[in-house]
Each structure stands twice: as structure tokens, then as C-alpha cells.
Amino acid sequence: MSITVCKFGGSSVSDAGMFVRVNRIIRSDPNRRYIVLSAPGKRCPSDDKITDLLIRAHAADCDGDHSILARIFERYASIRDALAPDFDLEGEFAQLRANLGRSLDYVASRGEYLCAKLFAAYTHLPFVDAAQLLFFDGDGRIDVATTARAARDKLLPLGRAVVPGFYGATRDGRIRTFSRGGSDVSGALLAAALGATLYENWTDVDGLYTADPKLVAHPARNFTVSLSQMERICAAGARLLHPDALSPLHGTHIDTLLKNTFAPGAPGTCVSENCTGIVRCVTGRRGLYMLGDAAAASGGKNDVLLHALPLQGSVRVATVNAFGLTDPQIRLVEATIHPIHMIHMQDHIQIIVPEREYEDTVRAVHRILLEAGSEGG
Ligand code: ASP
């Protein structure tokens, strides 16, 4: 029996139309047995993610303000009314309202809980609460052995199931969430626990490009990438997967396929332990700060200190990480960009530039990366 664990992100379940689309995708392949869902995300750029609304509703509860909860109810009600009219959404919200003062983790987790429960009602698939499957130890780390046992015992006999992402429970039964975007981790943990053949991660992009398509016109697609390079790409700032998502898959030989819910026929990108070599790509991160002293000293090529938090007297910088550059290309980058600092890492270079130069630097490095011709991934 082949098992594919499919995780769908927030934009894939943002409204009733997307629920229909996801159902079509999972029905089109009988191996797609275990479905992990995020909470509904934005329907358009100006919209709110349900998780953000829940976090605000938790804070607003202290002031007795239930208007945000009413907005959240409306989002789910529009899906319920269209697809699962018998689902007791009023009962679920009465419970949520009564528990809004409970821990932030509990309240934030309700986005995934309600989404998965509603999707299960619509598709007539079994719903299994993540609090029965994913367990955290006393240090806040996943208890892998207990999780694997629970997942196998509870999910395998069902053959198929829908599971909320993003949270699990502590040994004493309290709900605990991962950091934001953590449904990716839930999906990978379940894929590893169930000995899945494949972990599909469905979002709203076609896979790993040579650069963010929002910044660079016509980037090329990478069809395969090694698991360890993908981890470094995500740690370097690419927001394709949660940075911890792939760690449960080390040593399992389970491939991860990045797929687009809006273009299910596109091949996607396969992240595999069997893949060798470095694929070409540029990614990065803004909103970093370099200590004033280090900025002044950077002419002397001293090590720079980067912080993710604002510091007094600090300089706002960005990092651009380029993988797969050849030595002549690296020299060309040095001659073209004049970065504040450039660090040579094992398989990529990290270029530190003033934040205002981030986008231009990404485009310039990407141009150099692709101009070399067609060698590389
Ligand atoms: N809904 C959560 C978030 O917005 C978790 C997830 O989507 O994976 O971060």
C-alpha cells in the first residue's frame, strides 16, 4: 500500500471554492490518504489569515471585544453553508468563545482544528485531532517515539483521514502549537511516522525557482533539489517551507514534492535525499540589523554581527544568499555589487547589503547566476 501524506497551506483552503479544488486533488490519486490542513489563509492580498485573527481575538477577549470572533465565524460559515450545511459550527464557536481566555496556543490552534473538521465533514473522511497524534515533551520538543506510535495506531487502521496541522499536545493534554507556518512540520512528522512513500506539500507556487518570481521576471524552475540544500535555502529566507519542516524526513528516503494547488498538473519540485549537486538559486532576507560598530568596521572585513531585532545605533541591512555560483561568477558579483560584506559559506555566498538595495541585488545576482548558460540545476 502506497501512502502519500498531503499538506495544504492556508491559501489552498481559503474559501469554499478552494475546499472543492483540494477535494478534487485528493480524489484524483488513491494514494493521497492522509490530509494535513492549515487554517484558511488570505483570499486576496488585503484579506486576513484566520490564525492572525484568532491571535487578535485572544487579545481582544481581555477587553470583552468579540467582534473579531464574529468575523472568523463568518469565514467558516460561508464554507459551511456552501459545502457542509449539517456541520455544527455554532456549537464549535460556543466552545471557542467560552475558552477564548485559555492559552494563546489553544486559541491559535482552532484555525486548523475547525478547518480540518469542516473539510472532513464536507468530504465524509474521518477527522483525527492532532492533539491525539503529535506529542511534545517537557522541553517543548516533539516526542518522536510517542508521536510515531500514536500516528500509526490511530491513522493506519482508518486508511484515510484529515488532520489539522500546526499543533499537538503536551503529555498533560495542553494544546501546543509549532511556530508560524508549522503545519509543514506536522505533515512531515506524520509522513515519517506512517512510513509514507511521498510527502506532498501544496501551496500557491509551482515549486523552487532560481529566484522569487515576485522580485525577478522569468526565473527558471528547479525540478529537483537535495534535502539538505532545501533546508539551507529555507533557513536563508525562502518562504517555501517552514525551516524545520524537512528535519523529520532525514534518513527516511521519503521525497517531498512541492506542488501548486492552483496548477495541480505542473510537475512541482522534488526534494530528495537521493539528489546530489547544488541547484542554482538566489534567496534572502530583509529586516536584519547590523551593529553600528560592525558597520563601521566592515571596511576592514571584520566579522559582522547580524540581529533579527532592532538595536540602538544599528544599521538596517538585508542578506542575499546565492547558491550554485561558479568562481568567475563570484568574482563578477564582487566587482558588480560592492556589498557591505560578503561571506563565503560551504555551498553558497552570503551578501550583506543595505536593506534599500535588497531587490536590486537579488536581480543583479540572479542575472549573473543565469548568464553562465545552462549548467547546474
Ligand atoms: N496557520 C498557521 C500560520 O498561519 C500555521 C500554518 O499555516 O502552517 O502560521
GROMACS .gro file of C-alpha atoms and ligand atoms in nm:
model
  386
    1MET     CA    1   0.000   0.000   0.000
    2SER     CA    2   0.144   0.336  -0.103
    3ILE     CA    3   0.082   0.629   0.127
    4THR     CA    4   0.105   0.991   0.027
    5VAL     CA    5   0.067   1.246   0.305
    6CYS     CA    6  -0.061   1.575   0.160
    7LYS     CA    7  -0.032   1.905   0.341
    8PHE     CA    8  -0.230   2.201   0.205
    9GLY     CA    9  -0.133   2.553   0.309
   10GLY     CA   10  -0.363   2.840   0.406
   11SER     CA   11  -0.417   2.979   0.056
   12SER     CA   12  -0.524   2.630  -0.058
   13VAL     CA   13  -0.816   2.625   0.190
   14SER     CA   14  -0.909   2.994   0.199
   15ASP     CA   15  -1.274   2.953   0.093
   16ALA     CA   16  -1.539   2.705  -0.027
   17GLY     CA   17  -1.409   2.708  -0.385
   18MET     CA   18  -1.064   2.609  -0.259
   19PHE     CA   19  -1.213   2.326  -0.048
   20VAL     CA   20  -1.367   2.191  -0.370
   21ARG     CA   21  -1.034   2.222  -0.550
   22VAL     CA   22  -0.846   2.038  -0.273
   23ASN     CA   23  -1.107   1.761  -0.268
   24ARG     CA   24  -1.065   1.718  -0.643
   25ILE     CA   25  -0.688   1.689  -0.599
   26ILE     CA   26  -0.702   1.427  -0.325
   27ARG     CA   27  -0.969   1.223  -0.508
   28SER     CA   28  -0.757   1.214  -0.823
   29ASP     CA   29  -0.494   0.986  -0.662
   30PRO     CA   30  -0.598   0.700  -0.429
   31ASN     CA   31  -0.257   0.716  -0.255
   32ARG     CA   32  -0.340   1.060  -0.117
   33ARG     CA   33  -0.470   0.917   0.208
   34TYR     CA   34  -0.371   1.148   0.491
   35ILE     CA   35  -0.455   1.513   0.451
   36VAL     CA   36  -0.300   1.778   0.678
   37LEU     CA   37  -0.459   2.121   0.661
   38SER     CA   38  -0.356   2.472   0.759
   39ALA     CA   39  -0.610   2.731   0.870
   40PRO     CA   40  -0.777   2.934   0.594
   41GLY     CA   41  -0.535   3.198   0.467
   42LYS     CA   42  -0.585   3.517   0.269
   43ARG     CA   43  -0.835   3.517  -0.020
   44CYS     CA   44  -0.676   3.834  -0.163
   45PRO     CA   45  -0.376   4.048  -0.061
   46SER     CA   46  -0.585   4.275   0.165
   47ASP     CA   47  -0.752   3.983   0.346
   48ASP     CA   48  -0.660   3.841   0.689
   49LYS     CA   49  -0.532   3.495   0.774
   50ILE     CA   50  -0.759   3.315   1.020
   51THR     CA   51  -0.460   3.248   1.252
   52ASP     CA   52  -0.384   3.622   1.271
   53LEU     CA   53  -0.750   3.693   1.350
   54LEU     CA   54  -0.753   3.427   1.624
   55ILE     CA   55  -0.442   3.577   1.783
   56ARG     CA   56  -0.613   3.918   1.779
   57ALA     CA   57  -0.938   3.766   1.912
   58HIS     CA   58  -0.745   3.617   2.206
   59ALA     CA   59  -0.600   3.959   2.290
   60ALA     CA   60  -0.933   4.138   2.235
   61ASP     CA   61  -1.110   3.895   2.469
   62CYS     CA   62  -0.938   4.063   2.763
   63ASP     CA   63  -1.125   4.382   2.663
   64GLY     CA   64  -1.454   4.192   2.615
   65ASP     CA   65  -1.444   4.254   2.237
   66HIS     CA   66  -1.597   3.964   2.042
   67SER     CA   67  -1.621   4.138   1.704
   68ILE     CA   68  -1.311   3.963   1.565
   69LEU     CA   69  -1.458   3.627   1.661
   70ALA     CA   70  -1.770   3.720   1.464
   71ARG     CA   71  -1.552   3.783   1.155
   72ILE     CA   72  -1.386   3.445   1.198
   73PHE     CA   73  -1.728   3.281   1.229
   74GLU     CA   74  -1.838   3.443   0.901
   75ARG     CA   75  -1.538   3.298   0.716
   76TYR     CA   76  -1.617   2.943   0.828
   77ALA     CA   77  -1.993   2.991   0.793
   78SER     CA   78  -1.957   3.076   0.423
   79ILE     CA   79  -1.774   2.747   0.368
   80ARG     CA   80  -2.016   2.551   0.587
   81ASP     CA   81  -2.325   2.695   0.415
   82ALA     CA   82  -2.188   2.605   0.070
   83LEU     CA   83  -2.048   2.259   0.139
   84ALA     CA   84  -2.147   2.103   0.471
   85PRO     CA   85  -2.479   2.252   0.588
   86ASP     CA   86  -2.518   1.999   0.872
   87PHE     CA   87  -2.187   2.089   1.036
   88ASP     CA   88  -2.248   2.231   1.385
   89LEU     CA   89  -2.040   2.546   1.352
   90GLU     CA   90  -2.249   2.727   1.615
   91GLY     CA   91  -2.163   2.456   1.870
   92GLU     CA   92  -1.792   2.475   1.784
   93PHE     CA   93  -1.791   2.855   1.820
   94ALA     CA   94  -1.980   2.842   2.151
   95GLN     CA   95  -1.695   2.627   2.279
   96LEU     CA   96  -1.431   2.858   2.134
   97ARG     CA   97  -1.600   3.166   2.281
   98ALA     CA   98  -1.615   3.003   2.624
   99ASN     CA   99  -1.244   2.917   2.603
  100LEU     CA  100  -1.111   3.234   2.443
  101GLY     CA  101  -0.930   3.326   2.765
  102ARG     CA  102  -0.740   2.996   2.763
  103SER     CA  103  -0.382   2.978   2.637
  104LEU     CA  104  -0.285   3.159   2.317
  105ASP     CA  105  -0.167   2.825   2.175
  106TYR     CA  106  -0.514   2.677   2.226
  107VAL     CA  107  -0.689   2.972   2.059
  108ALA     CA  108  -0.440   2.994   1.768
  109SER     CA  109  -0.476   2.621   1.703
  110ARG     CA  110  -0.852   2.647   1.648
  111GLY     CA  111  -0.800   2.773   1.293
  112GLU     CA  112  -0.655   2.439   1.182
  113TYR     CA  113  -0.887   2.238   1.408
  114LEU     CA  114  -1.203   2.392   1.259
  115CYS     CA  115  -1.073   2.385   0.903
  116ALA     CA  116  -0.985   2.015   0.916
  117LYS     CA  117  -1.309   1.923   1.094
  118LEU     CA  118  -1.515   2.113   0.839
  119PHE     CA  119  -1.323   1.964   0.548
  120ALA     CA  120  -1.375   1.615   0.693
  121ALA     CA  121  -1.749   1.682   0.720
  122TYR     CA  122  -1.761   1.801   0.359
  123THR     CA  123  -1.560   1.509   0.220
  124HIS     CA  124  -1.701   1.242   0.456
  125LEU     CA  125  -1.346   1.145   0.555
  126PRO     CA  126  -1.257   1.063   0.918
  127PHE     CA  127  -1.127   1.357   1.125
  128VAL     CA  128  -0.846   1.287   1.373
  129ASP     CA  129  -0.746   1.564   1.615
  130ALA     CA  130  -0.374   1.646   1.609
  131ALA     CA  131  -0.386   1.656   1.992
  132GLN     CA  132  -0.424   1.275   1.975
  133LEU     CA  133  -0.131   1.233   1.737
  134LEU     CA  134   0.153   1.479   1.790
  135PHE     CA  135   0.311   1.497   2.134
  136PHE     CA  136   0.554   1.748   2.284
  137ASP     CA  137   0.792   1.658   2.567
  138GLY     CA  138   0.860   1.874   2.874
  139ASP     CA  139   1.123   2.076   2.683
  140GLY     CA  140   0.880   2.168   2.405
  141ARG     CA  141   1.037   1.927   2.157
  142ILE     CA  142   0.840   1.667   1.965
  143ASP     CA  143   0.836   1.329   2.138
  144VAL     CA  144   0.911   1.136   1.821
  145ALA     CA  145   0.854   0.784   1.958
  146THR     CA  146   0.515   0.861   2.118
  147THR     CA  147   0.407   1.056   1.810
  148ALA     CA  148   0.506   0.773   1.575
  149ARG     CA  149   0.320   0.516   1.784
  150ALA     CA  150   0.006   0.729   1.813
  151ALA     CA  151   0.006   0.819   1.443
  152ARG     CA  152   0.042   0.457   1.335
  153ASP     CA  153  -0.214   0.325   1.587
  154LYS     CA  154  -0.478   0.588   1.515
  155LEU     CA  155  -0.432   0.662   1.144
  156LEU     CA  156  -0.332   0.340   0.971
  157PRO     CA  157  -0.649   0.145   1.063
  158LEU     CA  158  -0.861   0.424   0.914
  159GLY     CA  159  -0.693   0.406   0.572
  160ARG     CA  160  -0.760   0.775   0.511
  161ALA     CA  161  -0.806   1.076   0.740
  162VAL     CA  162  -0.799   1.454   0.771
  163VAL     CA  163  -0.571   1.601   1.039
  164PRO     CA  164  -0.525   1.963   1.146
  165GLY     CA  165  -0.169   2.094   1.113
  166PHE     CA  166   0.025   2.338   1.334
  167TYR     CA  167  -0.035   2.188   1.678
  168GLY     CA  168  -0.019   1.887   1.905
  169ALA     CA  169  -0.044   1.835   2.280
  170THR     CA  170   0.184   1.813   2.580
  171ARG     CA  171   0.185   1.495   2.790
  172ASP     CA  172  -0.063   1.655   3.031
  173GLY     CA  173  -0.306   1.729   2.749
  174ARG     CA  174  -0.245   2.100   2.690
  175ILE     CA  175  -0.257   2.222   2.329
  176ARG     CA  176   0.078   2.342   2.199
  177THR     CA  177   0.150   2.498   1.859
  178PHE     CA  178   0.463   2.500   1.646
  179SER     CA  179   0.598   2.836   1.533
  180ARG     CA  180   0.413   3.008   1.247
  181GLY     CA  181   0.386   2.800   0.930
  182GLY     CA  182   0.426   2.486   1.141
  183SER     CA  183   0.170   2.276   0.952
  184ASP     CA  184   0.461   2.189   0.721
  185VAL     CA  185   0.628   2.025   1.022
  186SER     CA  186   0.306   1.839   1.117
  187GLY     CA  187   0.284   1.694   0.766
  188ALA     CA  188   0.648   1.581   0.764
  189LEU     CA  189   0.619   1.424   1.110
  190LEU     CA  190   0.314   1.225   1.004
  191ALA     CA  191   0.476   1.121   0.675
  192ALA     CA  192   0.779   0.990   0.869
  193ALA     CA  193   0.564   0.821   1.134
  194LEU     CA  194   0.349   0.644   0.877
  195GLY     CA  195   0.643   0.539   0.657
  196ALA     CA  196   0.483   0.729   0.368
  197THR     CA  197   0.606   0.686   0.012
  198LEU     CA  198   0.571   1.057  -0.056
  199TYR     CA  199   0.509   1.384   0.129
  200GLU     CA  200   0.326   1.636  -0.091
  201ASN     CA  201   0.333   1.996   0.022
  202TRP     CA  202   0.071   2.200  -0.165
  203THR     CA  203   0.095   2.580  -0.173
  204ASP     CA  204   0.029   2.856  -0.426
  205VAL     CA  205   0.360   2.839  -0.617
  206ASP     CA  206   0.491   2.587  -0.870
  207GLY     CA  207   0.798   2.493  -0.665
  208LEU     CA  208   1.154   2.619  -0.622
  209TYR     CA  209   1.255   2.885  -0.872
  210THR     CA  210   1.601   3.031  -0.925
  211ALA     CA  211   1.463   3.344  -0.752
  212ASP     CA  212   1.137   3.473  -0.605
  213PRO     CA  213   0.905   3.529  -0.909
  214LYS     CA  214   0.762   3.834  -0.729
  215LEU     CA  215   1.104   4.002  -0.749
  216VAL     CA  216   1.256   3.863  -1.067
  217ALA     CA  217   1.092   3.832  -1.407
  218HIS     CA  218   1.106   3.484  -1.562
  219PRO     CA  219   1.314   3.288  -1.312
  220ALA     CA  220   1.390   2.928  -1.408
  221ARG     CA  221   1.239   2.633  -1.221
  222ASN     CA  222   1.441   2.379  -1.026
  223PHE     CA  223   1.275   2.040  -1.062
  224THR     CA  224   1.484   1.856  -0.803
  225VAL     CA  225   1.687   1.971  -0.506
  226SER     CA  226   1.862   1.783  -0.228
  227LEU     CA  227   1.701   1.777   0.112
  228SER     CA  228   1.999   1.940   0.280
  229GLN     CA  229   2.022   2.221   0.022
  230MET     CA  230   1.650   2.285   0.053
  231GLU     CA  231   1.691   2.319   0.429
  232ARG     CA  232   1.967   2.575   0.379
  233ILE     CA  233   1.757   2.763   0.122
  234CYS     CA  234   1.464   2.783   0.367
  235ALA     CA  235   1.694   2.885   0.654
  236ALA     CA  236   1.837   3.155   0.423
  237GLY     CA  237   1.495   3.316   0.388
  238ALA     CA  238   1.295   3.139   0.114
  239ARG     CA  239   0.943   3.108   0.245
  240LEU     CA  240   0.856   2.790   0.062
  241LEU     CA  241   0.863   2.565   0.369
  242HIS     CA  242   0.894   2.606   0.745
  243PRO     CA  243   1.273   2.589   0.815
  244ASP     CA  244   1.220   2.281   1.040
  245ALA     CA  245   0.981   2.105   0.803
  246LEU     CA  246   1.228   1.865   0.649
  247SER     CA  247   1.418   1.751   0.957
  248PRO     CA  248   1.176   1.461   1.037
  249LEU     CA  249   1.245   1.322   0.688
  250HIS     CA  250   1.623   1.276   0.723
  251GLY     CA  251   1.714   0.910   0.680
  252THR     CA  252   1.360   0.810   0.580
  253HIS     CA  253   1.409   0.832   0.200
  254ILE     CA  254   1.067   0.994   0.176
  255ASP     CA  255   1.070   1.253  -0.101
  256THR     CA  256   0.886   1.582  -0.059
  257LEU     CA  257   0.705   1.713  -0.364
  258LEU     CA  258   0.629   2.086  -0.367
  259LYS     CA  259   0.307   2.132  -0.564
  260ASN     CA  260   0.077   2.417  -0.662
  261THR     CA  261  -0.292   2.381  -0.571
  262PHE     CA  262  -0.373   2.634  -0.846
  263ALA     CA  263  -0.185   2.431  -1.111
  264PRO     CA  264  -0.203   2.066  -0.999
  265GLY     CA  265  -0.081   1.939  -1.336
  266ALA     CA  266   0.254   2.123  -1.306
  267PRO     CA  267   0.541   1.891  -1.210
  268GLY     CA  268   0.647   2.084  -0.899
  269THR     CA  269   0.984   2.046  -0.729
  270CYS     CA  270   1.103   1.721  -0.575
  271VAL     CA  271   1.312   1.748  -0.257
  272SER     CA  272   1.505   1.426  -0.224
  273GLU     CA  273   1.784   1.278  -0.015
  274ASN     CA  274   1.899   1.099  -0.332
  275CYS     CA  275   1.957   1.421  -0.520
  276THR     CA  276   2.321   1.532  -0.530
  277GLY     CA  277   2.476   1.855  -0.650
  278ILE     CA  278   2.384   2.215  -0.585
  279VAL     CA  279   2.098   2.379  -0.772
  280ARG     CA  280   2.119   2.743  -0.866
  281CYS     CA  281   1.907   2.993  -0.678
  282VAL     CA  282   1.908   3.328  -0.503
  283THR     CA  283   1.713   3.399  -0.188
  284GLY     CA  284   1.746   3.627   0.108
  285ARG     CA  285   1.602   3.814   0.396
  286ARG     CA  286   1.533   4.176   0.484
  287GLY     CA  287   1.470   4.335   0.820
  288LEU     CA  288   1.806   4.246   0.973
  289TYR     CA  289   2.022   4.482   1.175
  290MET     CA  290   2.395   4.522   1.185
  291LEU     CA  291   2.554   4.681   1.489
  292GLY     CA  292   2.682   5.033   1.417
  293ASP     CA  293   3.036   4.939   1.522
  294ALA     CA  294   3.044   4.641   1.293
  295ALA     CA  295   2.910   4.851   1.007
  296ALA     CA  296   3.192   5.099   1.058
  297ALA     CA  297   3.448   4.821   1.081
  298SER     CA  298   3.321   4.629   0.782
  299GLY     CA  299   3.570   4.807   0.555
  300GLY     CA  300   3.832   4.609   0.747
  301LYS     CA  301   3.639   4.289   0.674
  302ASN     CA  302   3.571   4.222   1.041
  303ASP     CA  303   3.301   3.972   1.115
  304VAL     CA  304   2.965   4.142   1.116
  305LEU     CA  305   2.703   4.087   1.380
  306LEU     CA  306   2.355   4.041   1.248
  307HIS     CA  307   2.050   4.058   1.465
  308ALA     CA  308   1.689   3.996   1.387
  309LEU     CA  309   1.578   4.259   1.639
  310PRO     CA  310   1.615   4.635   1.625
  311LEU     CA  311   1.914   4.766   1.820
  312GLN     CA  312   2.001   5.121   1.903
  313GLY     CA  313   2.262   5.263   1.670
  314SER     CA  314   2.223   4.974   1.431
  315VAL     CA  315   2.202   4.974   1.052
  316ARG     CA  316   1.920   4.806   0.863
  317VAL     CA  317   2.059   4.551   0.623
  318ALA     CA  318   1.947   4.255   0.415
  319THR     CA  319   2.120   3.933   0.321
  320VAL     CA  320   2.116   3.782  -0.025
  321ASN     CA  321   2.220   3.416  -0.047
  322ALA     CA  322   2.331   3.279  -0.381
  323PHE     CA  323   2.371   2.906  -0.440
  324GLY     CA  324   2.546   2.747  -0.739
  325LEU     CA  325   2.769   3.036  -0.849
  326THR     CA  326   3.094   2.943  -1.022
  327ASP     CA  327   3.423   3.108  -0.913
  328PRO     CA  328   3.428   3.353  -1.207
  329GLN     CA  329   3.066   3.444  -1.127
  330ILE     CA  330   3.155   3.508  -0.764
  331ARG     CA  331   3.431   3.745  -0.879
  332LEU     CA  332   3.180   3.915  -1.108
  333VAL     CA  333   2.935   3.956  -0.815
  334GLU     CA  334   3.214   4.111  -0.605
  335ALA     CA  335   3.300   4.352  -0.885
  336THR     CA  336   2.937   4.442  -0.962
  337ILE     CA  337   2.764   4.467  -0.625
  338HIS     CA  338   3.015   4.626  -0.384
  339PRO     CA  339   2.841   4.470  -0.084
  340ILE     CA  340   2.893   4.578   0.275
  341HIS     CA  341   3.029   4.233   0.337
  342MET     CA  342   3.042   3.900   0.159
  343ILE     CA  343   3.075   3.569   0.343
  344HIS     CA  344   3.181   3.251   0.163
  345MET     CA  345   2.983   2.959   0.303
  346GLN     CA  346   3.023   2.589   0.220
  347ASP     CA  347   2.790   2.586  -0.081
  348HIS     CA  348   2.678   2.945  -0.119
  349ILE     CA  349   2.779   3.302  -0.068
  350GLN     CA  350   2.603   3.542   0.164
  351ILE     CA  351   2.599   3.902   0.054
  352ILE     CA  352   2.513   4.171   0.305
  353VAL     CA  353   2.375   4.491   0.157
  354PRO     CA  354   2.184   4.793   0.287
  355GLU     CA  355   1.817   4.699   0.302
  356ARG     CA  356   1.718   4.951   0.033
  357GLU     CA  357   1.947   4.766  -0.212
  358TYR     CA  358   1.795   4.424  -0.147
  359GLU     CA  359   1.577   4.390  -0.456
  360ASP     CA  360   1.835   4.531  -0.697
  361THR     CA  361   2.097   4.297  -0.552
  362VAL     CA  362   1.874   3.992  -0.591
  363ARG     CA  363   1.810   4.086  -0.955
  364ALA     CA  364   2.176   4.155  -1.030
  365VAL     CA  365   2.299   3.832  -0.870
  366HIS     CA  366   2.024   3.636  -1.044
  367ARG     CA  367   2.129   3.781  -1.379
  368ILE     CA  368   2.488   3.673  -1.318
  369LEU     CA  369   2.375   3.330  -1.199
  370LEU     CA  370   2.172   3.260  -1.513
  371GLU     CA  371   2.404   3.427  -1.763
  372ALA     CA  372   2.655   3.144  -1.725
  373GLY     CA  373   2.446   2.928  -1.954
  374SER     CA  374   2.265   2.612  -1.873
  375GLU     CA  375   2.499   2.421  -1.640
  376GLY     CA  376   2.364   2.346  -1.291
  377GLY     CA  377   2.008   2.266  -1.183
  378ASP     N1  378  -0.197   2.876   1.032
  378ASP     C1  379  -0.065   2.885   1.088
  378ASP     C2  380   0.003   3.011   1.038
  378ASP     O1  381  -0.061   3.094   0.974
  378ASP     C3  382   0.018   2.763   1.065
  378ASP     C4  383   0.033   2.719   0.922
  378ASP     O2  384  -0.033   2.771   0.834
  378ASP     O3  385   0.112   2.630   0.899
  378ASP     O4  386   0.118   3.031   1.066
   0.00000   0.00000   0.00000
